[in-house]
Coordinates of C-alpha atoms and ligand atoms in Angstrom, one line a residue:
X1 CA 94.3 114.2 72.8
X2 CA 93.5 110.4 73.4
X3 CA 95.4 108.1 71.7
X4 CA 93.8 105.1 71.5
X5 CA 89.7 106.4 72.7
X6 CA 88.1 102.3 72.4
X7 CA 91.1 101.1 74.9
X8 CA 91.5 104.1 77.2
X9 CA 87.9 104.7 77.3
X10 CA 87.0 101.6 77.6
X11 CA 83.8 100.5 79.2
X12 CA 85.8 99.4 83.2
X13 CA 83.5 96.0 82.7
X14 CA 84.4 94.9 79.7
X15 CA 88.2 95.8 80.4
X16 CA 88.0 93.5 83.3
X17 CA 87.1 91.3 81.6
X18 CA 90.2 91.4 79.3
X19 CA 92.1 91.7 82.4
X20 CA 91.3 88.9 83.4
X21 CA 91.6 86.5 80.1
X22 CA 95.1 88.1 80.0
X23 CA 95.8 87.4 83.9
X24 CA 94.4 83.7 82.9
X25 CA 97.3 83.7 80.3
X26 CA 100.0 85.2 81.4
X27 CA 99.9 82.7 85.2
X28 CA 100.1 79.5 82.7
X29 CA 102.9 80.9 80.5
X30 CA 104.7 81.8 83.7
X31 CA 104.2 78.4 85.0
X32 CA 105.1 76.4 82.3
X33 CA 108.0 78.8 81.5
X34 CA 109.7 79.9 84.2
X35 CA 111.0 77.6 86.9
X36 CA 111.6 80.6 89.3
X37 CA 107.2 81.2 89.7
X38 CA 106.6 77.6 89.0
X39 CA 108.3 76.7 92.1
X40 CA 106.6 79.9 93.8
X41 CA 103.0 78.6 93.0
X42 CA 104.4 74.8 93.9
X43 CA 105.1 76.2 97.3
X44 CA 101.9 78.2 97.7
X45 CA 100.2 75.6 96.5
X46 CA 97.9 77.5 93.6
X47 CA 97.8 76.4 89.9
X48 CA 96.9 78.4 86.8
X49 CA 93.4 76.4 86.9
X50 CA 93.0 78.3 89.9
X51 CA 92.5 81.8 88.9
X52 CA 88.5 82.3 88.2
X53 CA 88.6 86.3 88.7
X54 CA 90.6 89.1 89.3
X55 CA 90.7 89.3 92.8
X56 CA 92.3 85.7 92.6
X57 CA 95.1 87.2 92.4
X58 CA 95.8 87.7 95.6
X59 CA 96.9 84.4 95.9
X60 CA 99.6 84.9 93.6
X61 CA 103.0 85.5 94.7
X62 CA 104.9 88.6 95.0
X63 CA 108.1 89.9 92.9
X64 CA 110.6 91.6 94.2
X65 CA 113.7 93.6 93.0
X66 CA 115.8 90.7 94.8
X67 CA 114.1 87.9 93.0
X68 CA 114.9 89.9 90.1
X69 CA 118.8 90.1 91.1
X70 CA 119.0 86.6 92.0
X71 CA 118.0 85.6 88.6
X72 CA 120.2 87.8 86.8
X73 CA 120.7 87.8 83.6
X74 CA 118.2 85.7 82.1
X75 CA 116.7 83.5 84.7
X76 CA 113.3 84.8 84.4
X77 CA 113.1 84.6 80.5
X78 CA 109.7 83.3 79.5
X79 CA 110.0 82.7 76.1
X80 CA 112.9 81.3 73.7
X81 CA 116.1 83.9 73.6
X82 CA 115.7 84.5 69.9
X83 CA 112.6 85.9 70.3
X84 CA 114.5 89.0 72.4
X85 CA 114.7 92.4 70.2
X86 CA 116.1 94.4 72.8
X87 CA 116.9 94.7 76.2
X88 CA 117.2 97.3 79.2
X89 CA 118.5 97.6 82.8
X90 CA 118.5 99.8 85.3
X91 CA 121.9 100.7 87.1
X92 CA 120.8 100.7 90.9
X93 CA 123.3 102.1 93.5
X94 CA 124.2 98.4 94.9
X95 CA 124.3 94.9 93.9
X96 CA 123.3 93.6 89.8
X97 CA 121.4 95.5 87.8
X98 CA 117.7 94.7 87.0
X99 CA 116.7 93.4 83.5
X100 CA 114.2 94.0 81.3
X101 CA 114.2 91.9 77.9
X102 CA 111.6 92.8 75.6
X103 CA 110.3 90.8 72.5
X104 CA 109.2 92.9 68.7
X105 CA 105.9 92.9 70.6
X106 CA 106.8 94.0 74.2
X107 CA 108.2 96.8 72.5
X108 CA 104.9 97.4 70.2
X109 CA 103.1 97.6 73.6
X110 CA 106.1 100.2 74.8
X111 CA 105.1 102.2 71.5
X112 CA 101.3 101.8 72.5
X113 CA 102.0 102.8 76.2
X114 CA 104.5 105.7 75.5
X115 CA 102.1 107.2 72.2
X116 CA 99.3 107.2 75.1
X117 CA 101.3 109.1 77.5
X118 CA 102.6 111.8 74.9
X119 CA 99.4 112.4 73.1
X120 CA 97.8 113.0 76.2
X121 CA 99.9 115.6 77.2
X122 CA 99.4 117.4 73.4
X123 CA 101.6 115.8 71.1
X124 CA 100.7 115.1 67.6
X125 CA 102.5 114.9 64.4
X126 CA 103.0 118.6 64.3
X127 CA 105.5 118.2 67.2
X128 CA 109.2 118.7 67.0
X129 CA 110.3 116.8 70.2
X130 CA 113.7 117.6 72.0
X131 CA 114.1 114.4 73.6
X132 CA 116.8 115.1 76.5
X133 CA 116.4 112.0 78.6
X134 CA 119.0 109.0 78.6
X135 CA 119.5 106.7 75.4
X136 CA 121.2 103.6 76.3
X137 CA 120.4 100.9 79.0
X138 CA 117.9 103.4 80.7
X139 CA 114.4 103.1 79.2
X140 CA 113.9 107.0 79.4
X141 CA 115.2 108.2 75.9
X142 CA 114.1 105.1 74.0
X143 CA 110.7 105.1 75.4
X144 CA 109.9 108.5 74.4
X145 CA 111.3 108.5 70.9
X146 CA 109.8 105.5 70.7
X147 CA 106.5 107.0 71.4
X148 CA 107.2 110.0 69.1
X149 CA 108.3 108.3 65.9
X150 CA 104.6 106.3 66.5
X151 CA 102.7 109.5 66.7
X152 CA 104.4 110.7 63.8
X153 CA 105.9 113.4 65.5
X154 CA 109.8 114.8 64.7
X155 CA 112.5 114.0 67.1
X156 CA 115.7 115.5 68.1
X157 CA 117.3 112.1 69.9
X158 CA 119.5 114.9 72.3
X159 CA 120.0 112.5 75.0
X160 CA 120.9 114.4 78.7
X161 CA 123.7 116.6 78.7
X162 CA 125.8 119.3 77.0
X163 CA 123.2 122.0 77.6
X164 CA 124.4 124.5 75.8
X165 CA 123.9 122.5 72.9
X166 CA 121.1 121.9 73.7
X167 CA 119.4 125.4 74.5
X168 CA 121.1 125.7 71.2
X169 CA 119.2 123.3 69.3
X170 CA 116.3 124.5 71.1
X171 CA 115.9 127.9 69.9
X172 CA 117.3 127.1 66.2
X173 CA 115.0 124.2 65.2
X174 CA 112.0 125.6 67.0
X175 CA 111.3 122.3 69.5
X176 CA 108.0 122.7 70.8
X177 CA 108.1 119.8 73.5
X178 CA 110.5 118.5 75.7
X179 CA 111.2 115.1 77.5
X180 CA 113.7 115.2 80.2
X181 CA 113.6 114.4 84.0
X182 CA 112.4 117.6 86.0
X183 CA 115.3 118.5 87.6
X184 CA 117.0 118.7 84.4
X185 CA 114.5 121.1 82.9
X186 CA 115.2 123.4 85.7
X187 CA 118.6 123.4 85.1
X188 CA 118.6 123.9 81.2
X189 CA 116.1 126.8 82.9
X190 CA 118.9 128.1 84.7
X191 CA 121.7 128.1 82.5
X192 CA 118.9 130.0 79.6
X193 CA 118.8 132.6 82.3
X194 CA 122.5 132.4 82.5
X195 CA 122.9 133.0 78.9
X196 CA 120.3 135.8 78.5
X197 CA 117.9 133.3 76.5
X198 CA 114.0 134.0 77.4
X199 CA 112.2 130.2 77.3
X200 CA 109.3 132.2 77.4
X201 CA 109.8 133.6 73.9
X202 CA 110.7 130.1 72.1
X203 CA 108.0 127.9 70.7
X204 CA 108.7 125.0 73.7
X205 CA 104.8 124.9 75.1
X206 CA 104.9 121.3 76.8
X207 CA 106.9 118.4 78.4
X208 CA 106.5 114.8 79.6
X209 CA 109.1 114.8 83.1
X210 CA 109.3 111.9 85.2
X211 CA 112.1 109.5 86.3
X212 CA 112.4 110.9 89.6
X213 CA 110.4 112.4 92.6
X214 CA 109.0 115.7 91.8
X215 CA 106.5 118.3 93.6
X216 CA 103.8 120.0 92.6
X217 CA 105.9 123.6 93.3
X218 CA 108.5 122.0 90.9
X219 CA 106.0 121.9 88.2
X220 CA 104.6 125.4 88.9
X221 CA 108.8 126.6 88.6
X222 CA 108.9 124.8 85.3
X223 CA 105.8 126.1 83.7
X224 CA 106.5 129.1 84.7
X225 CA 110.2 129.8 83.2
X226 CA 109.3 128.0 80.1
X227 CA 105.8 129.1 79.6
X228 CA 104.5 125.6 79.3
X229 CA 102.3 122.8 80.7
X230 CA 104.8 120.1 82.5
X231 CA 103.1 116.5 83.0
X232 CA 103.9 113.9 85.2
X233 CA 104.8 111.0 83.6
X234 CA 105.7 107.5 85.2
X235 CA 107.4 104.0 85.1
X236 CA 110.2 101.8 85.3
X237 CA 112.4 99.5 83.9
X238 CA 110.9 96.4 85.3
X239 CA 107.6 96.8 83.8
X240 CA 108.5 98.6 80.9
X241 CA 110.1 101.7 81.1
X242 CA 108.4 104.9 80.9
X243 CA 104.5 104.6 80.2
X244 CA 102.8 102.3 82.7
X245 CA 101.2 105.8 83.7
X246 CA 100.6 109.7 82.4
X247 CA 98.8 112.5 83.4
X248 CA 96.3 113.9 81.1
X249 CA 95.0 118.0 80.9
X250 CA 93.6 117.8 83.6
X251 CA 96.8 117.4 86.0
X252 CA 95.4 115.1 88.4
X253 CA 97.0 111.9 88.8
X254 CA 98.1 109.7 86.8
X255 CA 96.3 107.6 84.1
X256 CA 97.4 103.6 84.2
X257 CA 97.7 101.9 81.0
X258 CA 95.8 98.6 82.9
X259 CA 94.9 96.9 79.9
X260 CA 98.9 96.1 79.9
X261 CA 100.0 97.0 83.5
X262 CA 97.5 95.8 86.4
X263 CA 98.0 97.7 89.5
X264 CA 97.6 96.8 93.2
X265 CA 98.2 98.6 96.1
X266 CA 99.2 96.8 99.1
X267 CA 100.1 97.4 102.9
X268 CA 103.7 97.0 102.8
X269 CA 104.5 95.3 105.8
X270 CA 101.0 92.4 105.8
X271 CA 101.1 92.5 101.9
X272 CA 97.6 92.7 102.1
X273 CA 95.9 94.9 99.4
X274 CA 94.7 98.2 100.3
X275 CA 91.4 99.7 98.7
X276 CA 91.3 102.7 96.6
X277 CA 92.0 106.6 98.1
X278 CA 94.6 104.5 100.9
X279 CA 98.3 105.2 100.4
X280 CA 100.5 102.2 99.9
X281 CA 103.1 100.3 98.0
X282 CA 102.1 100.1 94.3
X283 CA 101.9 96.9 92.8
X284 CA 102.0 96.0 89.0
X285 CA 101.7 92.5 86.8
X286 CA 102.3 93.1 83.2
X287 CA 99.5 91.7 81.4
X288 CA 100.5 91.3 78.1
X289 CA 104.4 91.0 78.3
X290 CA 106.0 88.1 76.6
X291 CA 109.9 88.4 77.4
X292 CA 109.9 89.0 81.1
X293 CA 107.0 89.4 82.5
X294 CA 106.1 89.8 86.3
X295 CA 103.5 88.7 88.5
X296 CA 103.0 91.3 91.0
X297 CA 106.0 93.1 91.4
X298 CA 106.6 95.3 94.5
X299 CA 107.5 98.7 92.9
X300 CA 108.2 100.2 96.5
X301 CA 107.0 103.3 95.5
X302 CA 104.2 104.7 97.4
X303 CA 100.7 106.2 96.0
X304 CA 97.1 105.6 96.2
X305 CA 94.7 104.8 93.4
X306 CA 92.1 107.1 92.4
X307 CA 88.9 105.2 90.9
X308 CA 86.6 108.2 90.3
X309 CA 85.7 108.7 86.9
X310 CA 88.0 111.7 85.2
X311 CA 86.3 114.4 83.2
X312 CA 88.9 113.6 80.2
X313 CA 87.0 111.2 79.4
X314 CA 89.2 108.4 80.0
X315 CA 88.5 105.4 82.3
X316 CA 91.5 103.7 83.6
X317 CA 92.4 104.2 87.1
X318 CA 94.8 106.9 87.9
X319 CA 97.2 106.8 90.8
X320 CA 98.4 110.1 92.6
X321 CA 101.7 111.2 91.8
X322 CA 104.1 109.1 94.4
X323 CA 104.8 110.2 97.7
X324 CA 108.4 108.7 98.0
X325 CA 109.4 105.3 98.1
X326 CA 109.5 102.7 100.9
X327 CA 113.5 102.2 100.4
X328 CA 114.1 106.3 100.8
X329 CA 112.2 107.3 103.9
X330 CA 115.0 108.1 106.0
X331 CA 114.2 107.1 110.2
X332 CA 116.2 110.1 111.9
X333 CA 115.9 109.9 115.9
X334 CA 112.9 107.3 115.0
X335 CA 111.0 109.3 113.2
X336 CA 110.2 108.7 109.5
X337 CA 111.3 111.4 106.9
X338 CA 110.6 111.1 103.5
X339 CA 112.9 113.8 101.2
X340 CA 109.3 114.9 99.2
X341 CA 107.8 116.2 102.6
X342 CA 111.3 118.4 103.0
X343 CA 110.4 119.5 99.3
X344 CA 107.2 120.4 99.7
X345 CA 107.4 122.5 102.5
X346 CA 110.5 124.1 101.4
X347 CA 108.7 124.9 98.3
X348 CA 106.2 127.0 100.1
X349 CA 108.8 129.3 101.6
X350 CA 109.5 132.6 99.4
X351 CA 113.4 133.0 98.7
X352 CA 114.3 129.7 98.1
X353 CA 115.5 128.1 95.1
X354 CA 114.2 124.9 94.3
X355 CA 117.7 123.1 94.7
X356 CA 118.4 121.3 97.9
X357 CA 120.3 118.3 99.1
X358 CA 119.5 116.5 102.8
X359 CA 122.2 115.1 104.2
X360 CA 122.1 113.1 107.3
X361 CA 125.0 112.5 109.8
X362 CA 125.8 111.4 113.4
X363 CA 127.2 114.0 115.3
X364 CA 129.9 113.4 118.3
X365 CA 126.8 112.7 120.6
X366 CA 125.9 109.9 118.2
X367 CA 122.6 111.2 117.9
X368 CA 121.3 111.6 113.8
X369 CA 121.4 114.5 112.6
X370 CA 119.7 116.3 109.2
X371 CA 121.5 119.1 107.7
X372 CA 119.2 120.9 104.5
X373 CA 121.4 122.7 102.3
X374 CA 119.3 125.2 100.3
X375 CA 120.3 127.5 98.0
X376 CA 118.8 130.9 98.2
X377 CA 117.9 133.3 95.4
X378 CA 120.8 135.9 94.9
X379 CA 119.6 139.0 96.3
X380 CA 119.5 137.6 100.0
X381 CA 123.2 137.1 99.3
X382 CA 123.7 140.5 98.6
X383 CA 121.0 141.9 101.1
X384 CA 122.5 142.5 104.7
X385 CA 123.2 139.4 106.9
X386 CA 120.1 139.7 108.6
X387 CA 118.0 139.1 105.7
X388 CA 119.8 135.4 105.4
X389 CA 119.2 134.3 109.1
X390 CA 115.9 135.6 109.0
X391 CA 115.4 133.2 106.3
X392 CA 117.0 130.7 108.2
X393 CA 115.2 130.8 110.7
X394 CA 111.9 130.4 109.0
X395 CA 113.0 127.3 107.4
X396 CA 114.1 125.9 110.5
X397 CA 110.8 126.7 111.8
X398 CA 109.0 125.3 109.1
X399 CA 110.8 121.9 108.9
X400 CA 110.5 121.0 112.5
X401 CA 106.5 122.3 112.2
X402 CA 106.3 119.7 109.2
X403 CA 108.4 117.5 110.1
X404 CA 108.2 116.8 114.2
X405 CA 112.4 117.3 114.6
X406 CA 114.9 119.8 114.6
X407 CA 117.1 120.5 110.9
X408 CA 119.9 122.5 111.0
X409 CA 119.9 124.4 107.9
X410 CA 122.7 125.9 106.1
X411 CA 121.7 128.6 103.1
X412 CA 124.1 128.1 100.1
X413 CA 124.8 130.3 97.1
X414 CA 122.8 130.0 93.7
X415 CA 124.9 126.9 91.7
X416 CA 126.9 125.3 94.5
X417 CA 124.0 122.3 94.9
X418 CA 125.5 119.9 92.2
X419 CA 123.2 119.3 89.4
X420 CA 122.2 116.4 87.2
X421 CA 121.4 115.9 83.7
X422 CA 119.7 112.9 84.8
X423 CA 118.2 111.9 88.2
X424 CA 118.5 114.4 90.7
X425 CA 120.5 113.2 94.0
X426 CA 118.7 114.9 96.8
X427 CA 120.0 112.4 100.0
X428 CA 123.4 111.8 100.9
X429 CA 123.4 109.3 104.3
X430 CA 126.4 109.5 105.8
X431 CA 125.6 107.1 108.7
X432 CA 127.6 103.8 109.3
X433 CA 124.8 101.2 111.4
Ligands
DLL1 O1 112.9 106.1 85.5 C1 111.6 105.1 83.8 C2 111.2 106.5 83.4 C3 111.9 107.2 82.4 C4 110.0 107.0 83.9 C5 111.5 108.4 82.0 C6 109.6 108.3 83.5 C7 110.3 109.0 82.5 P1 114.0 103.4 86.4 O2 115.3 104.0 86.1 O3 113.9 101.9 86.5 O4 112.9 103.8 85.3 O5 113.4 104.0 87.7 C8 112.1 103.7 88.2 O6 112.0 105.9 89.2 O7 110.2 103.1 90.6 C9 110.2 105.5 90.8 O8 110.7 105.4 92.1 C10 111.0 106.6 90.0 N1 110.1 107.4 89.1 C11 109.8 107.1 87.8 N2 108.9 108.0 87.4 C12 108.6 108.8 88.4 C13 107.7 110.0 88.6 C14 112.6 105.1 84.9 N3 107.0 110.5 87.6 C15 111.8 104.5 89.5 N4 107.7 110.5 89.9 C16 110.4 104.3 89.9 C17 108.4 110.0 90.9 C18 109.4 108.4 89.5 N5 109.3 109.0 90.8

């Protein structure tokens, strides 16, 4: 279902032309607001009177997730502190967290963004929605019970955690959607299999994941144990939370709310931007946003945009679901790895459970090393030896064929790969520089 048909279907001239009024907006609020981009622009030398069209933007300058730490809590606050409703962060493995502080109206626009991204995937009013990501400082839980309450859908605020209770609350109040990251889905999948419950059977026929890296084979695992359709759904704290981009029924890519959120894709080393179809680092500048807003951040996550018209009838640009992130592409013996092209292949190969963790060492010769710890469905375990290092064998093969250097794998028992109720941890680095 579309939400909101005279904004997603929007004629693409006439929501340019929005774009563009907002852009206008937004660069002399940030100006006269915040000393951190006035003094950016100073030094650039470009004014607000300066923007004429879109592609003026260009000359604006970047955001980054340092500028953002350096002017933690509250130094990029564009409007008076009383105006702030709410606020959000993401924890990050090192250094401050990042801050998002939203306005009543930043979080209207969540609602908007987040009613969008459900509805598209099927929810309506008629929904009960077990909503098992995060509540607290991560965006993920409020965003899609925000999002829910709008469409007048029921919610079950779960948050991540205590499955039992949760496959629990599942089969007694009938949910029939579910919000969660996708590696938790498979593992409420698991212990339902555990416990003798078929997901099949239950009245649970959709989901919104996102949150973290997924494959396509991931999604084929999930609709397949629950009998569902699972969409990709994107965002982050920075620019809102959850909802700068969905997928729709037809599964192929995702749709950008870009009357609110204008994406850019850029070479990440030149910073120059990149046209549509070439893989980059995604770029966003929040149109609309009144407590923090940001001219083009650098997401570091890496996609392309897709500007052919979808048959859903929408007409924002979609983006393909990312490819990895310019911070997690591991360099092992100079080559570049990224941990979704070690998921996708091992995807591909029968036997496998779709639970793994890369970790990458130096061994005594100094040299790096990747070991890929899969776990393997039960029977090999039980089957004769040979069975396991056939198995081996063919991952090994497959990895260095994908992947252009050698992985020593290691098969593991069903359940020893630790799991997470929230984002999965698929890379442990062990290297000291
Ligand atoms: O993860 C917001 C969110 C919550 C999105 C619930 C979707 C669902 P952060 O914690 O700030 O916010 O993390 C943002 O997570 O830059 C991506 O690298 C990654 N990410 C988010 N969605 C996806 C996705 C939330 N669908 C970071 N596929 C982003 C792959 C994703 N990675």
């Amino acid at each position: 279902m579309i939400f909101n048909p005279e904004c997603e279907c929007m004629d693409p001239g006439t929501r340019k032309k929005f774009q563009l009024a907002r852009l206008k907006n937004l660069v002399e609020k940030l100006y006269a607001n915040v000393a951190f981009y006035r003094q950016k622009m100073d030094e650039m030398d470009i004014k607000p009177r300066d923007i004429h069209r879109l592609e003026d933007i260009e000359n604006l300058p970047f955001t980054t997730k340092d500028d953002l730490r350096l002017n933690y809590p509250h130094g990029l606050l564009a409007c008076p502190k009383d105006r702030i409703v709410e606020v959000h962060m993401s924890s990050g493995t090192t250094g401050k967290p990042v801050v998002d502080e939203y306005t009543i109206e930043d979080i209207n626009i969540w609602r908007e963004s987040m009613s969008r991204t459900m509805a598209a995937a099927g929810c309506t009013r008629d929904d009960i929605v077990q909503n098992c990501y995060g509540y607290g400082l991560f965006t993920g839980g409020p965003g899609a019970h925000y999002g829910a309450l709008n469409i007048g859908a029921e919610v079950l605020p779960m948050s991540s955690g205590n499955t039992s209770r949760q496959l629990m609350v599942l089969q007694d109040f009938g949910s029939t959607m579910l919000t969660c990251t996708p590696s938790y889905a498979l593992y409420m999948a698991e212990e339902a299999a555990d416990a003798g419950i078929d997901l099949r059977g239950l009245p649970v026929c959709k989901g919104c994941f996102g949150a973290e890296p997924w494959s396509e084979n991931m999604r084929k695992e999930i609709e397949e144990r629950y009998g569902m359709k699972a969409y990709d759904i994107y965002g982050l704290t920075e620019i809102i939370g959850p909802g700068v981009s969905f997928e729709c029924e037809v599964q192929d890519g995702l749709h950008i709310n870009e009357d609110f959120f204008y994406p850019e894709i850029i070479d990440p080393v030149t910073g120059k931007q990149m046209p549509a179809g070439e893989k980059g680092e995604l770029v966003f500048t929040t149109l609309t946003k009144e407590g923090t807003p940001l001219l083009r951040y650098r997401t570091r996550d890496i996609t392309y945009l897709m500007d052919e018209p979808c048959p859903c009838g929408r007409t924002t640009a979609r983006m393909h679901r990312l490819f990895g992130r310019t911070d997690d592409m591991l360099i092992v013996r100079g080559v570049n790895v990224f941990p979704s092209q070690i998921e996708h292949a091992l995807f591909e190969i029968e036997g496998t459970e779709p639970q793994y963790l890369i970790v990458v060492d130096r061994g005594a010769t100094h040299l790096d090393e990747i070991e890929l710890q899969v776990e393997v469905k039960r029977e090999f375990f039980s089957d004769e030896t040979r069975g396991l290092e056939t198995l081996r064998n063919r991952i090994a093969d497959v990895m260095k064929s994908k992947l252009q250097i050698a992985v020593k794998v290691k098969l593991v028992e069903p359940k020893t790969i630790e799991r997470s109720i929230g984002k999965a941890k698929r890379v442990i680095d062990k290297r000291t520089i």
